Structures are given as C-alpha cells and as structure tokens.
Amino acid sequence: CKIKNVLIVCHSAGGMATTSLLNDKTKYLLPRVRGVAGTDTFFGRAQNKQIQEVYKKYIVNWVTSSQPLGTILSSTVPKRVSAGHNSHEYTSASAFPQIVSYFDAMLKMHKMLNVTSKDKELSKGSNDNGKETTTTNTKSSKKQPTFNDEQQTETENKEDGDKDKEQCDANDDPEVKDKDNKDNAKSDDKGTTETETDDKS
C-alpha cells in the first residue's frame, strides 16, 4: 500500500463508523493512523488492545460546549475537548482550525519519532559491526604467527644446525682422529703390560 499516513475526521455517527473500520481493517489501518478528530461524535468498543492504544494516543473528540475552543472537558478515552460552539451541526466548522493544527502536530511528531528510531538502529548496527571486526581481528592474530616468532624459530634451527656441523667437523678432523688413535694405542700397550706381569707372577 502506497498510503503512509491516515487522518480521519468523523462527525456525529461517524465515530461508530470509524470504530468499525479500525476493528475490521486493523492490520492495514493501525500502522498508518496518525490522528482521528471527532466532532460531537461517539465511538464504539475497541476489540483489542491495539485499538485501545489508538483511542488513547490518536483520538480527540471536539464536542458541543460553551467553553472556549480547545478547553479540555474530561480526561476520558477518547479525550473530550470543547468545539467552541453549542450547536451540534456547527461543531465541525468551529473546531476545524484547531483540528488542522492537531493533525500537523501529530504528523510532525510521527516523523520525529521515526527519524529517532532509524538513528538508534543505525547506531546499534555500527556498534555490532565494530564488535564483530574486533573479534575477527583478535582471532586472526592468535592463528597467524608473528614476525618475531618466525625469527626466533629460524635462530633456534640455525643454532642446532651449527652444533651438528661442529660435531661432524670434529669427527672428520685428521688431528682429532690421530689423537684418538694414539690414545687407543696407549690403552692397548698398558693392557698388554699388565697381562705379562700377571703371567710372570
């Protein structure tokens, strides 16, 4: 439906027709009703709490009275105010300027509330996106090794490799081999001498 805002003016028995319309077309009307102005009318019984809320927030009934236009006569639901005229048939004309001002105010209030709601949604969405980004970055930093970690690993591997190389070089050095052979020969001679001594005894 392309209609975004619904404003209703009802006079005399028109209040009952408005109630029937709200009860029968609740799904379509309630999201769009911005204001209902009754002129010396009466309304029927609301079928649900949603329509009762419309009665409380959006309906004003301008009724016959000797009081100045707009004087609040009672705080009943819907609200009753003076139409500024004592004759039933002239209440609409008498109250019309104030009804137009009432509708303007209701439309402005709806627009302001709508903008505020959108701002809150955008702000909430931005905060949620910020939290998700922070969480993702934290997880990523835990999974990926840092440059310092890689450098430390390379250093440890290099040190282990240098130790192995030194050990291999020592084993292949001729001087070291010759020294080991001499030590082994001395050990063999000593062992032979001890054996001969035992035989003589």
Short mmCIF file of C-alpha atoms in Angstrom, two decimals:
data_model
loop_
_atom_site.label_atom_id
_atom_site.label_comp_id
_atom_site.label_asym_id
_atom_site.label_seq_id
_atom_site.Cartn_x
_atom_site.Cartn_y
_atom_site.Cartn_z
CA CYS A 1 0.00 0.00 0.00
CA LYS A 2 1.42 3.42 -1.02
CA ILE A 3 -0.60 5.32 1.62
CA LYS A 4 1.68 6.10 4.57
CA ASN A 5 -0.40 8.45 6.72
CA VAL A 6 -4.15 8.28 7.50
CA LEU A 7 -6.02 11.18 9.12
CA ILE A 8 -9.72 10.78 9.96
CA VAL A 9 -12.40 13.38 10.70
CA CYS A 10 -15.73 11.93 11.86
CA HIS A 11 -18.91 13.77 12.85
CA SER A 12 -21.98 12.55 14.78
CA ALA A 13 -22.49 8.84 13.95
CA GLY A 14 -19.19 8.87 12.07
CA GLY A 15 -17.44 7.82 15.28
CA MET A 16 -19.17 4.40 15.19
CA ALA A 17 -18.18 4.01 11.52
CA THR A 18 -14.59 4.80 12.45
CA THR A 19 -14.62 2.17 15.20
CA SER A 20 -15.96 -0.44 12.77
CA LEU A 21 -13.26 0.48 10.27
CA LEU A 22 -10.50 0.15 12.87
CA ASN A 23 -11.86 -3.19 14.09
CA ASP A 24 -12.26 -4.63 10.60
CA LYS A 25 -9.08 -3.26 8.99
CA THR A 26 -6.77 -3.31 11.97
CA LYS A 27 -3.83 -4.78 10.06
CA TYR A 28 -3.87 -2.07 7.38
CA LEU A 29 -5.02 0.99 9.32
CA LEU A 30 -3.18 0.85 12.64
CA PRO A 31 0.35 1.22 11.21
CA ARG A 32 -0.84 4.28 9.21
CA VAL A 33 -3.26 6.12 11.50
CA ARG A 34 -1.69 9.40 12.67
CA GLY A 35 -4.74 11.14 14.08
CA VAL A 36 -8.55 10.92 14.46
CA ALA A 37 -10.64 14.04 15.07
CA GLY A 38 -14.25 13.59 16.14
CA THR A 39 -16.75 16.44 16.14
CA ASP A 40 -19.52 15.91 18.62
CA THR A 41 -19.44 12.16 17.93
CA PHE A 42 -19.33 8.89 19.87
CA PHE A 43 -17.14 5.84 19.39
CA GLY A 44 -17.84 2.14 19.75
CA ARG A 45 -15.96 -0.51 21.73
CA ALA A 46 -12.39 -1.34 20.70
CA GLN A 47 -11.93 -5.05 20.02
CA ASN A 48 -8.28 -5.31 21.08
CA LYS A 49 -5.51 -3.53 22.98
CA GLN A 50 -4.01 -2.11 19.80
CA ILE A 51 -7.17 -0.17 19.01
CA GLN A 52 -7.43 0.89 22.65
CA GLU A 53 -3.97 2.44 22.25
CA VAL A 54 -5.24 4.34 19.20
CA TYR A 55 -8.12 5.65 21.33
CA LYS A 56 -5.67 6.87 23.98
CA LYS A 57 -3.00 8.39 21.75
CA TYR A 58 -4.60 9.49 18.49
CA ILE A 59 -8.30 10.35 19.03
CA VAL A 60 -9.68 13.70 20.20
CA ASN A 61 -13.41 14.46 20.25
CA TRP A 62 -14.44 18.14 19.90
CA VAL A 63 -17.93 18.32 21.46
CA THR A 64 -20.60 20.99 21.93
CA SER A 65 -19.74 23.36 24.77
CA SER A 66 -19.92 26.99 25.81
CA GLN A 67 -16.27 26.81 26.86
CA PRO A 68 -13.58 28.33 24.62
CA LEU A 69 -12.32 26.21 21.72
CA GLY A 70 -9.91 23.51 22.83
CA THR A 71 -10.78 23.56 26.54
CA ILE A 72 -10.28 20.06 27.97
CA LEU A 73 -13.63 18.87 29.31
CA SER A 74 -12.68 15.41 30.54
CA SER A 75 -9.73 13.00 30.56
CA THR A 76 -11.85 10.07 29.39
CA VAL A 77 -10.76 7.85 26.49
CA PRO A 78 -11.08 9.23 23.86
CA LYS A 79 -10.31 12.72 25.17
CA ARG A 80 -13.15 15.28 25.01
CA VAL A 81 -12.49 18.99 24.37
CA SER A 82 -14.70 21.96 23.59
CA ALA A 83 -15.62 22.65 19.95
CA GLY A 84 -16.30 26.27 20.89
CA HIS A 85 -19.94 26.07 19.84
CA ASN A 86 -23.23 24.99 21.43
CA SER A 87 -24.87 23.66 18.24
CA HIS A 88 -24.16 20.08 17.15
CA GLU A 89 -24.24 20.86 13.42
CA TYR A 90 -21.65 23.66 13.72
CA THR A 91 -19.06 21.79 15.75
CA SER A 92 -17.05 20.67 12.68
CA ALA A 93 -16.74 24.18 11.26
CA SER A 94 -16.00 25.70 14.64
CA ALA A 95 -13.28 23.18 15.54
CA PHE A 96 -11.77 22.88 12.04
CA PRO A 97 -8.82 25.32 12.52
CA GLN A 98 -7.75 23.52 15.67
CA ILE A 99 -8.21 20.11 14.04
CA VAL A 100 -5.83 21.12 11.23
CA SER A 101 -3.23 22.24 13.80
CA TYR A 102 -3.74 18.97 15.70
CA PHE A 103 -3.10 16.91 12.55
CA ASP A 104 0.02 18.91 11.70
CA ALA A 105 1.41 18.34 15.18
CA MET A 106 0.70 14.58 15.03
CA LEU A 107 2.40 14.23 11.65
CA LYS A 108 5.46 16.12 12.85
CA MET A 109 5.65 14.00 16.00
CA HIS A 110 5.42 10.78 13.96
CA LYS A 111 8.18 11.96 11.62
CA MET A 112 10.41 12.91 14.52
CA LEU A 113 9.90 9.55 16.26
CA ASN A 114 10.54 7.70 13.01
CA VAL A 115 13.85 9.51 12.46
CA THR A 116 14.91 8.84 16.06
CA SER A 117 14.15 5.12 15.68
CA LYS A 118 16.20 4.90 12.47
CA ASP A 119 19.13 6.68 14.13
CA LYS A 120 19.07 4.19 17.00
CA GLU A 121 19.02 1.26 14.59
CA LEU A 122 21.95 2.66 12.61
CA SER A 123 23.89 3.33 15.79
CA LYS A 124 23.24 -0.18 17.05
CA GLY A 125 24.26 -1.66 13.72
CA SER A 126 27.53 0.29 13.74
CA ASN A 127 28.35 -0.90 17.26
CA ASP A 128 27.62 -4.52 16.33
CA ASN A 129 29.85 -4.27 13.25
CA GLY A 130 32.63 -2.81 15.35
CA LYS A 131 32.42 -5.68 17.83
CA GLU A 132 32.49 -8.27 15.04
CA THR A 133 35.54 -6.65 13.44
CA THR A 134 37.40 -6.58 16.75
CA THR A 135 36.59 -10.24 17.41
CA THR A 136 37.71 -11.28 13.93
CA ASN A 137 41.00 -9.41 14.24
CA THR A 138 41.67 -10.98 17.64
CA LYS A 139 41.06 -14.48 16.32
CA SER A 140 43.28 -13.86 13.30
CA SER A 141 46.17 -12.64 15.43
CA LYS A 142 46.02 -15.82 17.51
CA LYS A 143 46.16 -18.12 14.48
CA GLN A 144 48.87 -16.33 12.47
CA PRO A 145 52.47 -16.43 13.79
CA THR A 146 54.16 -13.09 14.28
CA PHE A 147 57.38 -12.00 12.62
CA ASN A 148 59.24 -12.28 15.95
CA ASP A 149 58.10 -15.90 16.33
CA GLU A 150 59.44 -16.78 12.89
CA GLN A 151 62.76 -15.09 13.60
CA GLN A 152 63.11 -16.94 16.90
CA THR A 153 62.37 -20.29 15.24
CA GLU A 154 64.91 -19.65 12.50
CA THR A 155 67.55 -18.69 15.09
CA GLU A 156 66.95 -21.86 17.11
CA ASN A 157 67.15 -24.03 14.00
CA LYS A 158 70.38 -22.31 12.95
CA GLU A 159 71.97 -22.87 16.37
CA ASP A 160 71.02 -26.55 16.30
CA GLY A 161 72.46 -26.84 12.78
CA ASP A 162 75.74 -25.16 13.81
CA LYS A 163 76.12 -27.58 16.73
CA ASP A 164 75.60 -30.60 14.47
CA LYS A 165 78.07 -29.19 11.94
CA GLU A 166 80.71 -28.61 14.62
CA GLN A 167 80.29 -32.18 15.81
CA CYS A 168 80.67 -33.52 12.26
CA ASP A 169 83.71 -31.31 11.58
CA ALA A 170 85.35 -32.51 14.77
CA ASN A 171 84.89 -36.14 13.78
CA ASP A 172 86.40 -35.51 10.32
CA ASP A 173 89.44 -33.50 11.59
CA PRO A 174 92.71 -35.57 10.97
CA GLU A 175 94.38 -34.21 14.09
CA VAL A 176 91.49 -35.28 16.23
CA LYS A 177 91.49 -38.73 14.61
CA ASP A 178 95.29 -39.12 15.12
CA LYS A 179 94.94 -38.12 18.76
CA ASP A 180 92.16 -40.66 19.26
CA ASN A 181 94.32 -43.40 17.62
CA LYS A 182 97.30 -42.62 19.88
CA ASP A 183 95.09 -42.72 22.96
CA ASN A 184 93.72 -46.07 21.87
CA ALA A 185 97.30 -47.44 21.25
CA LYS A 186 98.45 -46.38 24.71
CA SER A 187 95.46 -48.09 26.25
CA ASP A 188 96.32 -51.31 24.35
CA ASP A 189 100.02 -51.21 25.44
CA LYS A 190 99.07 -50.67 29.04
CA GLY A 191 96.69 -53.59 28.90
CA THR A 192 99.42 -55.87 27.41
CA THR A 193 102.00 -54.92 30.09
CA GLU A 194 99.57 -55.71 32.85
CA THR A 195 98.88 -59.11 31.28
CA GLU A 196 102.61 -60.01 31.07
CA THR A 197 103.14 -59.07 34.70
CA ASP A 198 100.37 -61.38 35.75
CA ASP A 199 101.87 -64.24 33.79
CA LYS A 200 105.31 -63.88 35.46
CA SER A 201 103.83 -63.88 38.92
#
